[in-house]
Amino acid sequence: MAYTALRLVIKSYYLSQVVSRGLQVVSGEQISDGLDLLNDLLDVKGSDLRLIPYFTRATFNLVQGQELYFIPNLLQIDALTLNDGVNRYLMIEQSRRDYFATSRVDNIQSLPMTFRQERVLGGTNLYFYFFPNKVYTINYSGKFCFTDVALTTDLSLTYDLYYIEYLRCALAEYICCDYGATFPDEAKIKYAEIRKKLMDISPMDLTIRKRSYFNNGFGWDWQTINLTEGYIPG
């Protein structure tokens, strides 16, 4: 059964008690305001990735000699690898300081081994070093921002029912704030319970990996660059 945005807006008004169920009907102006608030709510979710439980698996191709790539609507990458044909290579994510504020030779084209992701307006910039010496395929898992919905949008095609229920509670709280009303205590308790559980569904992978010069016998020096072109044993 379809669960439209219109149905969500109406149920959120009833949950907020701004409109009394069985005694009042959600008006056209209230529905329009509710849709605007729902889309505002979906946009705000991009500021707290813990409340977005969905990962997307995607790919794109690197261009020879090109360092920077823009991925629209991407919020954050959790895992990224590089493929050269059937061979898959681990890529090391660097901090902002390590990538942008350390000494290096900028014109080296080889197998990219490090990357940096930066949130920007409308998506994420991805930087790769070494600059690609040919076309490679990037495979990644990440979280993307939610898109705006219309009243007729079937939310069940995009969101699980538990997440729609979370959105109902969150939208009801938004409606109370917009109308200057008090969010009912029972709804507040339910909202807090759902929100807490939601944060544990798909957390980001915070595993720490260290790479030592001495463990592998290789470092990013001139010998490694010139002799191996970036190909080193795992």
Coordinates of C-alpha atoms in Angstrom, one line a residue:
M1 CA 0.0 0.0 0.0
A2 CA 1.4 3.4 -0.9
Y3 CA 2.3 5.8 1.9
T4 CA 2.2 9.2 0.3
A5 CA 3.8 12.4 1.6
L6 CA 0.2 13.8 1.9
R7 CA -0.7 10.9 4.3
L8 CA 2.4 11.6 6.3
V9 CA 1.7 15.3 6.6
I10 CA -1.9 14.7 7.8
K11 CA -0.9 12.1 10.4
S12 CA 1.9 14.4 11.6
Y13 CA -0.7 17.2 12.2
Y14 CA -2.8 14.8 14.2
L15 CA 0.2 13.6 16.2
S16 CA 1.2 17.2 17.0
Q17 CA -2.4 17.8 18.2
V18 CA -2.3 21.1 16.4
V19 CA -5.3 19.6 14.5
S20 CA -7.7 17.4 16.6
R21 CA -8.3 14.0 15.1
G22 CA -12.0 13.4 14.5
L23 CA -13.0 17.0 15.2
Q24 CA -11.0 19.0 12.7
V25 CA -9.7 18.5 9.1
V26 CA -6.2 19.4 8.0
S27 CA -6.8 22.4 5.7
G28 CA -5.2 23.1 2.3
E29 CA -2.9 25.8 3.7
Q30 CA -1.8 23.5 6.5
I31 CA -1.1 20.8 4.0
S32 CA 1.0 23.1 2.0
D33 CA 2.9 24.3 5.1
G34 CA 3.3 20.7 6.2
L35 CA 4.9 19.7 2.9
D36 CA 7.3 22.6 3.1
L37 CA 8.3 21.6 6.6
L38 CA 8.7 18.0 5.5
N39 CA 11.1 19.0 2.8
D40 CA 13.0 21.2 5.2
L41 CA 13.2 18.3 7.6
L42 CA 14.6 16.0 4.8
D43 CA 17.2 18.6 3.9
V44 CA 18.3 19.0 7.6
K45 CA 19.0 15.3 7.8
G46 CA 22.1 15.9 5.8
S47 CA 23.7 17.6 8.8
D48 CA 23.5 14.5 10.9
L49 CA 24.6 11.4 9.1
R50 CA 23.7 9.2 12.1
L51 CA 20.0 9.8 11.3
I52 CA 20.4 8.6 7.7
P53 CA 20.4 4.7 7.8
Y54 CA 20.8 4.2 4.0
F55 CA 24.1 3.6 2.2
T56 CA 24.4 3.7 -1.6
R57 CA 26.9 1.7 -3.6
A58 CA 28.1 3.6 -6.7
T59 CA 31.0 3.9 -9.2
F60 CA 32.6 6.5 -11.5
N61 CA 35.7 6.7 -13.7
L62 CA 38.8 8.7 -13.1
V63 CA 40.2 10.9 -15.9
Q64 CA 43.9 10.8 -16.7
G65 CA 45.7 13.7 -15.1
Q66 CA 42.5 15.0 -13.2
E67 CA 42.7 15.4 -9.4
L68 CA 39.3 16.8 -8.5
Y69 CA 35.8 15.2 -9.0
F70 CA 32.4 16.5 -7.8
I71 CA 29.8 14.0 -6.8
P72 CA 26.3 15.7 -6.5
N73 CA 24.2 15.1 -3.4
L74 CA 26.9 12.9 -1.8
L75 CA 27.2 13.6 2.0
Q76 CA 30.0 11.3 3.0
I77 CA 32.0 8.2 1.7
D78 CA 32.4 5.4 4.1
A79 CA 34.5 3.0 1.9
L80 CA 36.3 3.6 -1.4
T81 CA 38.5 1.4 -3.6
L82 CA 40.1 1.7 -7.0
N83 CA 39.8 -0.9 -9.8
D84 CA 42.3 -1.4 -12.6
G85 CA 40.4 -4.0 -14.6
V86 CA 39.8 -6.9 -12.3
N87 CA 42.4 -5.8 -9.8
R88 CA 41.1 -3.9 -6.8
Y89 CA 43.3 -1.6 -4.7
L90 CA 43.0 -0.1 -1.3
M91 CA 42.9 3.6 -1.1
I92 CA 44.1 5.6 1.9
E93 CA 41.9 8.5 3.0
Q94 CA 44.0 11.4 4.3
S95 CA 43.2 14.2 6.6
R96 CA 42.8 17.8 5.3
R97 CA 46.2 18.7 6.6
D98 CA 47.9 15.6 5.3
Y99 CA 46.4 16.1 1.8
F100 CA 46.6 19.8 1.3
A101 CA 49.4 21.0 3.7
T102 CA 52.3 18.6 3.1
S103 CA 55.1 18.7 0.6
R104 CA 54.7 16.7 -2.6
V105 CA 55.3 16.9 -6.4
D106 CA 52.0 17.8 -7.9
N107 CA 52.5 16.7 -11.5
I108 CA 53.1 12.9 -10.9
Q109 CA 50.7 10.7 -12.8
S110 CA 50.5 7.2 -11.5
L111 CA 48.2 4.8 -9.7
P112 CA 46.2 6.9 -7.2
M113 CA 46.8 5.7 -3.7
T114 CA 45.3 8.4 -1.5
F115 CA 42.1 10.5 -1.5
R116 CA 40.4 13.3 0.3
Q117 CA 36.7 14.1 0.6
E118 CA 35.4 17.6 1.2
R119 CA 31.7 18.6 1.7
V120 CA 30.8 21.5 -0.6
L121 CA 27.5 23.1 -1.6
G122 CA 25.4 20.5 -3.3
G123 CA 27.6 17.5 -2.8
T124 CA 31.2 16.4 -2.1
N125 CA 34.5 17.1 -3.8
L126 CA 36.9 14.1 -4.1
Y127 CA 40.6 14.7 -4.6
F128 CA 43.0 11.9 -5.7
Y129 CA 46.8 11.6 -5.6
F130 CA 48.8 10.5 -7.5
F131 CA 47.0 12.0 -10.4
P132 CA 45.6 9.1 -12.5
N133 CA 47.9 8.0 -15.3
K134 CA 44.9 6.4 -17.1
V135 CA 41.2 5.7 -16.7
Y136 CA 40.5 3.8 -13.4
T137 CA 37.1 2.9 -11.8
I138 CA 36.3 4.1 -8.4
N139 CA 33.8 2.0 -6.3
Y140 CA 32.4 3.5 -3.1
S141 CA 29.8 3.2 -0.4
G142 CA 28.3 6.5 0.9
K143 CA 25.4 8.4 2.2
F144 CA 23.5 10.7 0.0
C145 CA 21.1 13.6 0.9
F146 CA 17.4 13.1 0.6
T147 CA 15.5 14.6 -2.3
D148 CA 12.5 16.8 -1.9
V149 CA 9.1 15.2 -2.2
A150 CA 5.6 16.1 -3.6
L151 CA 2.3 15.4 -1.9
T152 CA 1.8 12.4 -4.3
T153 CA 5.3 10.9 -3.7
D154 CA 5.1 7.3 -2.4
L155 CA 7.5 7.4 0.5
S156 CA 7.4 3.6 0.9
L157 CA 9.4 3.3 -2.3
T158 CA 12.3 5.1 -0.7
Y159 CA 12.0 4.7 3.0
D160 CA 11.3 1.7 5.4
L161 CA 8.2 2.0 7.4
Y162 CA 10.2 2.5 10.6
Y163 CA 11.9 5.5 9.0
I164 CA 8.6 6.9 7.9
E165 CA 7.4 6.7 11.4
Y166 CA 10.5 8.5 12.6
L167 CA 9.7 11.2 10.0
R168 CA 6.1 11.5 11.2
C169 CA 7.3 12.2 14.8
A170 CA 10.0 14.6 13.6
L171 CA 7.5 16.5 11.4
A172 CA 5.0 16.7 14.2
E173 CA 7.7 18.3 16.4
Y174 CA 8.4 20.7 13.5
I175 CA 4.7 21.6 13.2
C176 CA 4.5 22.3 16.9
C177 CA 7.5 24.7 16.7
D178 CA 6.0 26.4 13.6
Y179 CA 2.7 26.9 15.4
G180 CA 4.2 27.8 18.7
A181 CA 2.5 24.8 20.3
T182 CA 3.8 22.3 22.9
F183 CA 4.9 19.0 21.5
P184 CA 2.8 16.4 23.5
D185 CA 4.8 14.5 26.1
E186 CA 3.7 11.0 24.9
A187 CA 4.8 11.9 21.4
K188 CA 8.1 13.3 22.6
I189 CA 8.9 10.1 24.5
K190 CA 8.1 8.0 21.4
Y191 CA 10.2 10.3 19.2
A192 CA 13.2 10.1 21.5
E193 CA 13.0 6.3 21.6
I194 CA 12.8 5.9 17.8
R195 CA 15.6 8.5 17.3
K196 CA 17.9 6.6 19.7
K197 CA 17.4 3.3 17.9
L198 CA 17.8 4.8 14.5
M199 CA 21.4 6.0 15.3
D200 CA 22.5 2.3 15.8
I201 CA 21.1 0.9 12.5
S202 CA 23.8 1.9 10.0
P203 CA 26.7 3.7 11.8
M204 CA 29.7 4.8 9.9
D205 CA 32.7 2.4 9.9
L206 CA 35.2 4.1 12.3
T207 CA 37.8 1.4 12.0
I208 CA 41.3 2.9 12.3
R209 CA 44.0 1.7 9.9
K210 CA 47.7 2.5 10.2
R211 CA 50.3 2.3 7.5
S212 CA 53.9 2.1 8.6
Y213 CA 57.0 2.8 6.5
F214 CA 58.8 0.0 8.3
N215 CA 56.1 -2.7 8.1
N216 CA 56.1 -2.8 4.3
G217 CA 59.6 -1.5 3.7
F218 CA 58.2 1.2 1.4
G219 CA 57.5 4.8 1.9
W220 CA 56.4 7.6 -0.4
D221 CA 59.9 8.6 -1.4
W222 CA 61.5 9.1 -4.8
Q223 CA 62.6 5.4 -5.0
T224 CA 59.0 4.2 -4.6
I225 CA 57.6 6.7 -7.0
N226 CA 60.2 6.1 -9.8
L227 CA 60.6 2.3 -9.4
T228 CA 57.1 1.1 -8.6
E229 CA 54.9 3.9 -10.0
G230 CA 52.8 3.6 -6.9
Y231 CA 52.3 -0.2 -7.0
I232 CA 53.4 -1.6 -3.6
P233 CA 52.7 -5.0 -1.9
G234 CA 49.8 -5.1 0.6

